[in-house]
mmCIF file of C-alpha atoms in Angstrom:
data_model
loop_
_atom_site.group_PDB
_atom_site.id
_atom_site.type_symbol
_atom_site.label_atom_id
_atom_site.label_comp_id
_atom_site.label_asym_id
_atom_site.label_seq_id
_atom_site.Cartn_x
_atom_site.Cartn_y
_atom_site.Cartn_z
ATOM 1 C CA UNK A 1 -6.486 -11.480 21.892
ATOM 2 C CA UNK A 2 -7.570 -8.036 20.846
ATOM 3 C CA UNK A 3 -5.603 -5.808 18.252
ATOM 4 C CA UNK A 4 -3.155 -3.889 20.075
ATOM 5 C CA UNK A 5 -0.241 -2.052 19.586
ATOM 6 C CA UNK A 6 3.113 -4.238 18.964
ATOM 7 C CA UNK A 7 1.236 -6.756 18.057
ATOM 8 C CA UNK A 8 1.864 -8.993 14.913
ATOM 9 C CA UNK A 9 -1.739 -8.779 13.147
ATOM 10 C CA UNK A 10 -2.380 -11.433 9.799
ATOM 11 C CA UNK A 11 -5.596 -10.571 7.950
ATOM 12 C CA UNK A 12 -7.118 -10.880 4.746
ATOM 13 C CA UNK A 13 -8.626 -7.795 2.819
ATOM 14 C CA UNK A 14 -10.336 -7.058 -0.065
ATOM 15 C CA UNK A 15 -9.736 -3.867 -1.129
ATOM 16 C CA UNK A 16 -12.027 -1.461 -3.651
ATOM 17 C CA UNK A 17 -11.926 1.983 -5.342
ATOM 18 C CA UNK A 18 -15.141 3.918 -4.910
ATOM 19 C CA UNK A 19 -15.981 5.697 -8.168
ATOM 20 C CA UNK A 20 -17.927 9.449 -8.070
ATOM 21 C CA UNK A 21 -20.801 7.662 -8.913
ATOM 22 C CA UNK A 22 -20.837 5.036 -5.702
ATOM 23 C CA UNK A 23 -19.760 2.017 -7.948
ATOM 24 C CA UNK A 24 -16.901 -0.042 -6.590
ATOM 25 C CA UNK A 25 -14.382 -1.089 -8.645
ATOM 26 C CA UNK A 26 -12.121 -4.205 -7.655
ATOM 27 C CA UNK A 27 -8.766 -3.460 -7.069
ATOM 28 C CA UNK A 28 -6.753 -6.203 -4.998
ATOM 29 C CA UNK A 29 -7.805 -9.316 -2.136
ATOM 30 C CA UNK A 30 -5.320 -11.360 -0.399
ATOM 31 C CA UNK A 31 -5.816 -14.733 0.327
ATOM 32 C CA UNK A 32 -5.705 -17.070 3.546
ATOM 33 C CA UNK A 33 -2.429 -18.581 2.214
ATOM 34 C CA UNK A 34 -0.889 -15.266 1.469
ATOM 35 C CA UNK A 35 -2.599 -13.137 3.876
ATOM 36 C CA UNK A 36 -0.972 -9.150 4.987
ATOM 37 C CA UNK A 37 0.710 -9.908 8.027
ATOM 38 C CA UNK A 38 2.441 -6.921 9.681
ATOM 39 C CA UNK A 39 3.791 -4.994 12.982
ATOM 40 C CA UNK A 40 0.284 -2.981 14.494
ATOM 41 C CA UNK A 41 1.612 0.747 15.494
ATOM 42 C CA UNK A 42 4.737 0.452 14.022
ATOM 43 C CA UNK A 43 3.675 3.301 11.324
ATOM 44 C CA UNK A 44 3.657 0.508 8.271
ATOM 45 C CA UNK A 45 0.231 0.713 7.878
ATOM 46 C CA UNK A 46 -2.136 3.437 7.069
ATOM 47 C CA UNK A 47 -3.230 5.298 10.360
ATOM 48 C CA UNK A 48 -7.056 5.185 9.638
ATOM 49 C CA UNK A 49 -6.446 1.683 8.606
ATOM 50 C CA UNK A 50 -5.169 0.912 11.920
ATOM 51 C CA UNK A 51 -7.705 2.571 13.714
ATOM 52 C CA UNK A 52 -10.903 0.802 11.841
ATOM 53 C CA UNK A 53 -8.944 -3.083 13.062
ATOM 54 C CA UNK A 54 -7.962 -1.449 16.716
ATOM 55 C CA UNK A 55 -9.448 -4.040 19.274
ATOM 56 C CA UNK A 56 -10.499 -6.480 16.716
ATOM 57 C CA UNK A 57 -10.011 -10.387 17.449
ATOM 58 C CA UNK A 58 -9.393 -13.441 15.602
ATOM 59 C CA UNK A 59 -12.482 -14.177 13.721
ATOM 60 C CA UNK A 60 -14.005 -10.901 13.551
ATOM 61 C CA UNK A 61 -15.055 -9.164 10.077
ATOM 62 C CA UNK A 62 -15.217 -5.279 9.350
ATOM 63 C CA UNK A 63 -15.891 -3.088 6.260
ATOM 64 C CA UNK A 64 -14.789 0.517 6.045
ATOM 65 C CA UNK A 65 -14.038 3.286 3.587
ATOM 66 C CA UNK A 66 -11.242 5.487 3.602
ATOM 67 C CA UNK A 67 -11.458 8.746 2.108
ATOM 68 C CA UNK A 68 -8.720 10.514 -0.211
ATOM 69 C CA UNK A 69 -7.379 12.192 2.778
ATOM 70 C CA UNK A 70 -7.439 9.530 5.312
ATOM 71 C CA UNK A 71 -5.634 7.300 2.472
ATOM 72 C CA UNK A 72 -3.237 8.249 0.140
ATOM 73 C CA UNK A 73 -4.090 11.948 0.225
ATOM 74 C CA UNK A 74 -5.497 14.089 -2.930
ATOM 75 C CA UNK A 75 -3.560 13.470 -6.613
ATOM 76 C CA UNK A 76 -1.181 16.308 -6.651
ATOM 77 C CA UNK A 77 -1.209 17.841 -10.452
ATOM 78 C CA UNK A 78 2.421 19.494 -9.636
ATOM 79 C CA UNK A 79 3.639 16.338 -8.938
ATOM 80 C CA UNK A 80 4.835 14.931 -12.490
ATOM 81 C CA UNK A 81 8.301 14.787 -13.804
ATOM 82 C CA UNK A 82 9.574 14.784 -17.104
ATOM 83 C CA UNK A 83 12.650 12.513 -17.527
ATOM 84 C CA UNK A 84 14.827 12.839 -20.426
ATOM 85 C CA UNK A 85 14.272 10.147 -23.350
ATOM 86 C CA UNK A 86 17.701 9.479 -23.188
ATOM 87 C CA UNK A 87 17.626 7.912 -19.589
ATOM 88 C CA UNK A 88 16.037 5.254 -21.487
ATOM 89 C CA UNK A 89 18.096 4.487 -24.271
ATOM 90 C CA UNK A 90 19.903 0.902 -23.198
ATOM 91 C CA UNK A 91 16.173 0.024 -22.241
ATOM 92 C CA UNK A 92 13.990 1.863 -24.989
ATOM 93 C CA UNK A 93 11.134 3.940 -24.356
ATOM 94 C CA UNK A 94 8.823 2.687 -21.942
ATOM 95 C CA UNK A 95 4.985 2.599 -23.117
ATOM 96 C CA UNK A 96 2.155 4.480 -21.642
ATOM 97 C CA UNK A 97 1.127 2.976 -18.345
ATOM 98 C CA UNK A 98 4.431 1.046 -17.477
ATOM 99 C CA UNK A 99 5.666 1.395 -13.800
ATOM 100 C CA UNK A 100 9.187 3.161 -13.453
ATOM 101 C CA UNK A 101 11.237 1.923 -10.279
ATOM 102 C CA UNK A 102 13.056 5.480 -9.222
ATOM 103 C CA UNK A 103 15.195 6.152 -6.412
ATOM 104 C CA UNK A 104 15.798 9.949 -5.660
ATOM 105 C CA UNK A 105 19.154 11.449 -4.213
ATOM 106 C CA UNK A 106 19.029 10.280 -0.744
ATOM 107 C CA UNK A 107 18.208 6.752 -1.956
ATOM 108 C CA UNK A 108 14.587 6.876 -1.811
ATOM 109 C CA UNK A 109 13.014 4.589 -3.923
ATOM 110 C CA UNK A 110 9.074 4.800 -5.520
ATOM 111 C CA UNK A 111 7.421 4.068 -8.390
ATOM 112 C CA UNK A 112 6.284 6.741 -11.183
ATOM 113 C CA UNK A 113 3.491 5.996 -14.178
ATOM 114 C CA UNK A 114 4.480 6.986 -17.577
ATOM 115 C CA UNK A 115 1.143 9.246 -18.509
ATOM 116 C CA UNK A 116 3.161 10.000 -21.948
ATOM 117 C CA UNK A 117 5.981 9.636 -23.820
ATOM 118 C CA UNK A 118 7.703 12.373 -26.655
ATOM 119 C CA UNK A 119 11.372 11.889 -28.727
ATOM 120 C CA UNK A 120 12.379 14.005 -26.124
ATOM 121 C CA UNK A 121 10.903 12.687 -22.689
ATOM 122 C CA UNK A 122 8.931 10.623 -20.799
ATOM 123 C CA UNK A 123 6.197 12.253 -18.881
ATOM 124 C CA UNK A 124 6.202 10.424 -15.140
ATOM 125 C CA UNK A 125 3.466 10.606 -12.571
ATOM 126 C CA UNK A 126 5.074 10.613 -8.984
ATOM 127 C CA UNK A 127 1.546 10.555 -7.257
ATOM 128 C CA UNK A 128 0.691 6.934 -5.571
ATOM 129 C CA UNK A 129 -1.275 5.392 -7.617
ATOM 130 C CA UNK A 130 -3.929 5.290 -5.240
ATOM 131 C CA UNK A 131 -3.824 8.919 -4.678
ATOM 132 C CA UNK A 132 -7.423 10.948 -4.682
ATOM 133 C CA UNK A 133 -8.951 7.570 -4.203
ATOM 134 C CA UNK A 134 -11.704 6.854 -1.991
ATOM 135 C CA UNK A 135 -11.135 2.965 -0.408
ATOM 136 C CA UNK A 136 -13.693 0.265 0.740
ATOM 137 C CA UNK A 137 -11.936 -2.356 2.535
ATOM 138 C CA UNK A 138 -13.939 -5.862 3.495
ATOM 139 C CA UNK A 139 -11.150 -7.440 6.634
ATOM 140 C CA UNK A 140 -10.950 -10.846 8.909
ATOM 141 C CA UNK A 141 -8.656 -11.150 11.212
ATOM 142 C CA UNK A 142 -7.201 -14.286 11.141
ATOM 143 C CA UNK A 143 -4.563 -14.123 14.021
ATOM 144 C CA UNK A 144 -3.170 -11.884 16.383
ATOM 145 C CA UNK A 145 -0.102 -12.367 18.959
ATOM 146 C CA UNK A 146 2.240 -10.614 20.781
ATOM 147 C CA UNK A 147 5.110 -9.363 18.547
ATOM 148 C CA UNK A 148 8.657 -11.258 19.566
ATOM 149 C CA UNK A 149 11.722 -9.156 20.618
ATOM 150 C CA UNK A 150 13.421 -9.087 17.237
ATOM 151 C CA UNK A 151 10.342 -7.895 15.541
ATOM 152 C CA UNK A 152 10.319 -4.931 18.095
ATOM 153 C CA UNK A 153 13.883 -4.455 17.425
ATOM 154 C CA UNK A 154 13.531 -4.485 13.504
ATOM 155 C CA UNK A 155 10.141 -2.786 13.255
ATOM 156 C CA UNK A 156 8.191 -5.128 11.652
ATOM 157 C CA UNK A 157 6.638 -8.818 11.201
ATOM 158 C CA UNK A 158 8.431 -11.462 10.541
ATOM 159 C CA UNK A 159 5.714 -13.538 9.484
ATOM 160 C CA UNK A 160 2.682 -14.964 11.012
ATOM 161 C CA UNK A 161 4.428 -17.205 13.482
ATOM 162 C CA UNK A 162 7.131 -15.144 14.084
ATOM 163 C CA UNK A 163 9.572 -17.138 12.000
ATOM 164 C CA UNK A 164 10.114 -15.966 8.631
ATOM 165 C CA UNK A 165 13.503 -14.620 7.673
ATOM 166 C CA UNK A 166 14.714 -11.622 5.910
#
């Protein structure tokens, strides 16, 4: 069965960064047992991503690259935030590098890198952490079926036979 739209797709990828100088750099694989299983044209998934596995089968292998713009988009300098040090005193100061859950006011929730941290605040980057990255991805497709009813009705897998729960 060929990748389709409202179908549930299972695959395994290994996904890379490629650096301004060509060199890939490892960022994440899944594996048979834990493969990404999810709802194809339900808008989960990155378009272009969609579009490289489109009409793929069980079996079959692809590699292809994703550029900034076709992925995550270009890192947006504008698009840091400086919270106030005292958000954080029950918890302390976060260091450098740690990954803040945030929810914004309509209950929006992402994830913000601390790039810095003063007495006074702690410098957040809001960009995905992906963003301005160009991405190799090595696929198999290791099933592909027609999604059931309640996965149309919720929007997404629920698993790769369909059974999973919530």
């Amino acid at each position: 069965m060929a990748i389709e739209n409202n179908n549930v797709v299972a695959l395994n990828y290994k996904l890379h960064t490629v650096e301004a100088n060509g060199e890939k750099e490892f960022i994440e694989e899944t594996t048979t047992e834990n493969p990404l299983t999810f709802l194809y044209g339900a808008g989960m998934m990155l378009p272009k991503f969609e579009e490289n596995i489109a009409g793929l089968n069980i079996g079959d292998k692809t590699s292809f690259t994703l550029e900034p713009n076709d992925a995550y988009g270009e890192k947006d300098d504008r698009a840091i935030a400086q919270l106030p040090a005292d958000m954080f005193k029950e918890t302390g100061l976060p260091p450098v590098g740690e990954v803040l859950p945030l929810q914004d006011n309509e209950g929006n929730q992402f994830r913000a890198v601390v790039v810095e941290v003063t007495p006074e605040a702690v410098v957040a980057d809001l960009n995905h952490p992906m963003a301005g990255k160009t991405l190799n991805f090595d696929v198999e497709i290791l099933a592909v079926r027609p999604a059931t009813e309640e996965e149309l009705a919720h929007g997404h897998a629920h698993g790769i036979d369909g059974q999973s729960g919530h």
